[in-house]
mmCIF file of C-alpha atoms in Angstrom:
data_model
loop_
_atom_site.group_PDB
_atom_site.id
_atom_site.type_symbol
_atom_site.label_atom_id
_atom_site.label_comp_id
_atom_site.label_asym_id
_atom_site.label_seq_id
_atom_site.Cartn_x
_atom_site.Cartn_y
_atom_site.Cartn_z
ATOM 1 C CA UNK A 67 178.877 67.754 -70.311
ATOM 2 C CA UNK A 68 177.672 70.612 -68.011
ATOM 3 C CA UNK A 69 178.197 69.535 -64.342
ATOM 4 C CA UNK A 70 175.724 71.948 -61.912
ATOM 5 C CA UNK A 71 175.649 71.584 -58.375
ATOM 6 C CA UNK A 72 171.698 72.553 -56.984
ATOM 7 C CA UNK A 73 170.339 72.443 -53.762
ATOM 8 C CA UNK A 74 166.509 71.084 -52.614
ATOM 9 C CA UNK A 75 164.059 73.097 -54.473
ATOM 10 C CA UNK A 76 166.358 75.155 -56.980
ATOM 11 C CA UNK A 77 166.171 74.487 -60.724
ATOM 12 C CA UNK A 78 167.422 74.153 -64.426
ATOM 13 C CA UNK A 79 166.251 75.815 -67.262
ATOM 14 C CA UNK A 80 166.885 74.444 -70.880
ATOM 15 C CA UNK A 81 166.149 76.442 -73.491
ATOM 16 C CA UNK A 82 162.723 78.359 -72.953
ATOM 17 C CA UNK A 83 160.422 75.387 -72.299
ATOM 18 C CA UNK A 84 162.435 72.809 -70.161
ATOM 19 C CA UNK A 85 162.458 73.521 -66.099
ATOM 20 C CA UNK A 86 163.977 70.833 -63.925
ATOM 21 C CA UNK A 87 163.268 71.240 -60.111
ATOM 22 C CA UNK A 88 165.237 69.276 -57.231
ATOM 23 C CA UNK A 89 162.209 68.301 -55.457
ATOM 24 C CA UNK A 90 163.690 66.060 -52.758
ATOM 25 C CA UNK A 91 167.041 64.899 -51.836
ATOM 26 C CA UNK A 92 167.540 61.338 -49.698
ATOM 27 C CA UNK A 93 170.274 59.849 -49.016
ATOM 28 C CA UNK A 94 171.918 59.357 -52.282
ATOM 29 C CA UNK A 95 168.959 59.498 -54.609
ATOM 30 C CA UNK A 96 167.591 63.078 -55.911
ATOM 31 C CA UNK A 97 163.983 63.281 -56.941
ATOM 32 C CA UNK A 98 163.271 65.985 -59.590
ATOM 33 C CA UNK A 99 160.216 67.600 -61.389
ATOM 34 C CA UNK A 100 161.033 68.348 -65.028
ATOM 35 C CA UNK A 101 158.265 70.621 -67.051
ATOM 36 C CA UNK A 102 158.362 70.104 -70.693
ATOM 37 C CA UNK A 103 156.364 70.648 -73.776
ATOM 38 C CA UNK A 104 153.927 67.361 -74.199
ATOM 39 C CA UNK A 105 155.740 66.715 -77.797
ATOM 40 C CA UNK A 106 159.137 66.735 -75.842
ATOM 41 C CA UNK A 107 159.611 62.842 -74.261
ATOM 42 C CA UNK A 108 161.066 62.197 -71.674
ATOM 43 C CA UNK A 109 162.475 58.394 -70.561
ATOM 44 C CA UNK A 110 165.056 57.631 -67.707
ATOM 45 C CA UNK A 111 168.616 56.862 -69.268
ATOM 46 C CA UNK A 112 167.833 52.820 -68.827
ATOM 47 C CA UNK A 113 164.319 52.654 -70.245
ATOM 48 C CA UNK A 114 165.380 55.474 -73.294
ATOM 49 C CA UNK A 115 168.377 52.332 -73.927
ATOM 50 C CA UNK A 116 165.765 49.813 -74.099
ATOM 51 C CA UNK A 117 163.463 52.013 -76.588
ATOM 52 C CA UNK A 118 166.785 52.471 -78.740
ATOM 53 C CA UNK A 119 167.523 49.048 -79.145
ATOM 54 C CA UNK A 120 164.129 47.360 -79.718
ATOM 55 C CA UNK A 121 163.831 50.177 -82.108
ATOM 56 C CA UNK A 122 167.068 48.754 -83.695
ATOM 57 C CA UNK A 123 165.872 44.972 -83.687
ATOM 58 C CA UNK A 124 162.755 45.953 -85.277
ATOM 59 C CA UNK A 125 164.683 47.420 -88.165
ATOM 60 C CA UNK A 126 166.497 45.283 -88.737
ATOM 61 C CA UNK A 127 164.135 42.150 -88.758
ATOM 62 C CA UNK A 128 161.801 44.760 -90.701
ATOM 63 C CA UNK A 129 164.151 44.332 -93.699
ATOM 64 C CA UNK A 130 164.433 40.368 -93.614
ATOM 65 C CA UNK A 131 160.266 39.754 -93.235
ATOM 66 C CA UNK A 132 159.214 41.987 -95.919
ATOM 67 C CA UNK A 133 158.958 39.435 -98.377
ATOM 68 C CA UNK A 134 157.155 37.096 -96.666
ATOM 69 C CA UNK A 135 155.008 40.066 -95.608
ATOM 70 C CA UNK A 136 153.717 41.418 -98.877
ATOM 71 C CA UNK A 137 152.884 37.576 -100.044
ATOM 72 C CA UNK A 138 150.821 37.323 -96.840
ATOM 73 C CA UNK A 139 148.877 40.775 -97.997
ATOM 74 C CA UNK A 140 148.596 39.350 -101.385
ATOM 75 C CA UNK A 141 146.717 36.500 -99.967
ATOM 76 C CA UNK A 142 144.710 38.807 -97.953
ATOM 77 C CA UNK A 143 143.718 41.442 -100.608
ATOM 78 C CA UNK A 144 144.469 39.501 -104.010
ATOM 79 C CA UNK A 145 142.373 42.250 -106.400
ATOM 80 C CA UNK A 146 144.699 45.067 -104.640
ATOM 81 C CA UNK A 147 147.990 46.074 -106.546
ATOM 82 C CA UNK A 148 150.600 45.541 -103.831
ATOM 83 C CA UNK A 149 154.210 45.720 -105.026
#
């Protein structure tokens, strides 16, 4: 992990695209601007978790419904050829 210290309105540059700017500093919080490429996300540390996990679940479950799934689209489209 690269630890930087940065003062109110200096900034990081990762890679050739990324630019994070300390916009404001209060108290113990730190507001910052980050520039990015639109196909780049971006999610704060908590909210990326979240994403991972659900994203996990839904896997998971994925693998145990898929039966019950393709009957259902049977019903649904019966002159289709689903597996």
């Amino acid at each position: 992990m690269l630890i930087l210290t940065r003062k109110l309105g200096e900034k990081i540059t990762i890679g050739e695209s990324i630019v994070i700017n300390v916009i404001e500093v209060r108290g113990s919080q730190v507001r910052l601007g980050i520039s990015a490429p639109q196909e780049v996300t971006i999610h704060r540390g908590e909210i990326y978790e979240r994403i991972r996990e659900q994203n996990l679940q839904a896997s998971t479950l994925g693998l145990s419904h898929t039966g019950a799934l393709s009957e259902k689209l049977r019903a649904l489209f019966p002159k289709q050829n689903i597996p």
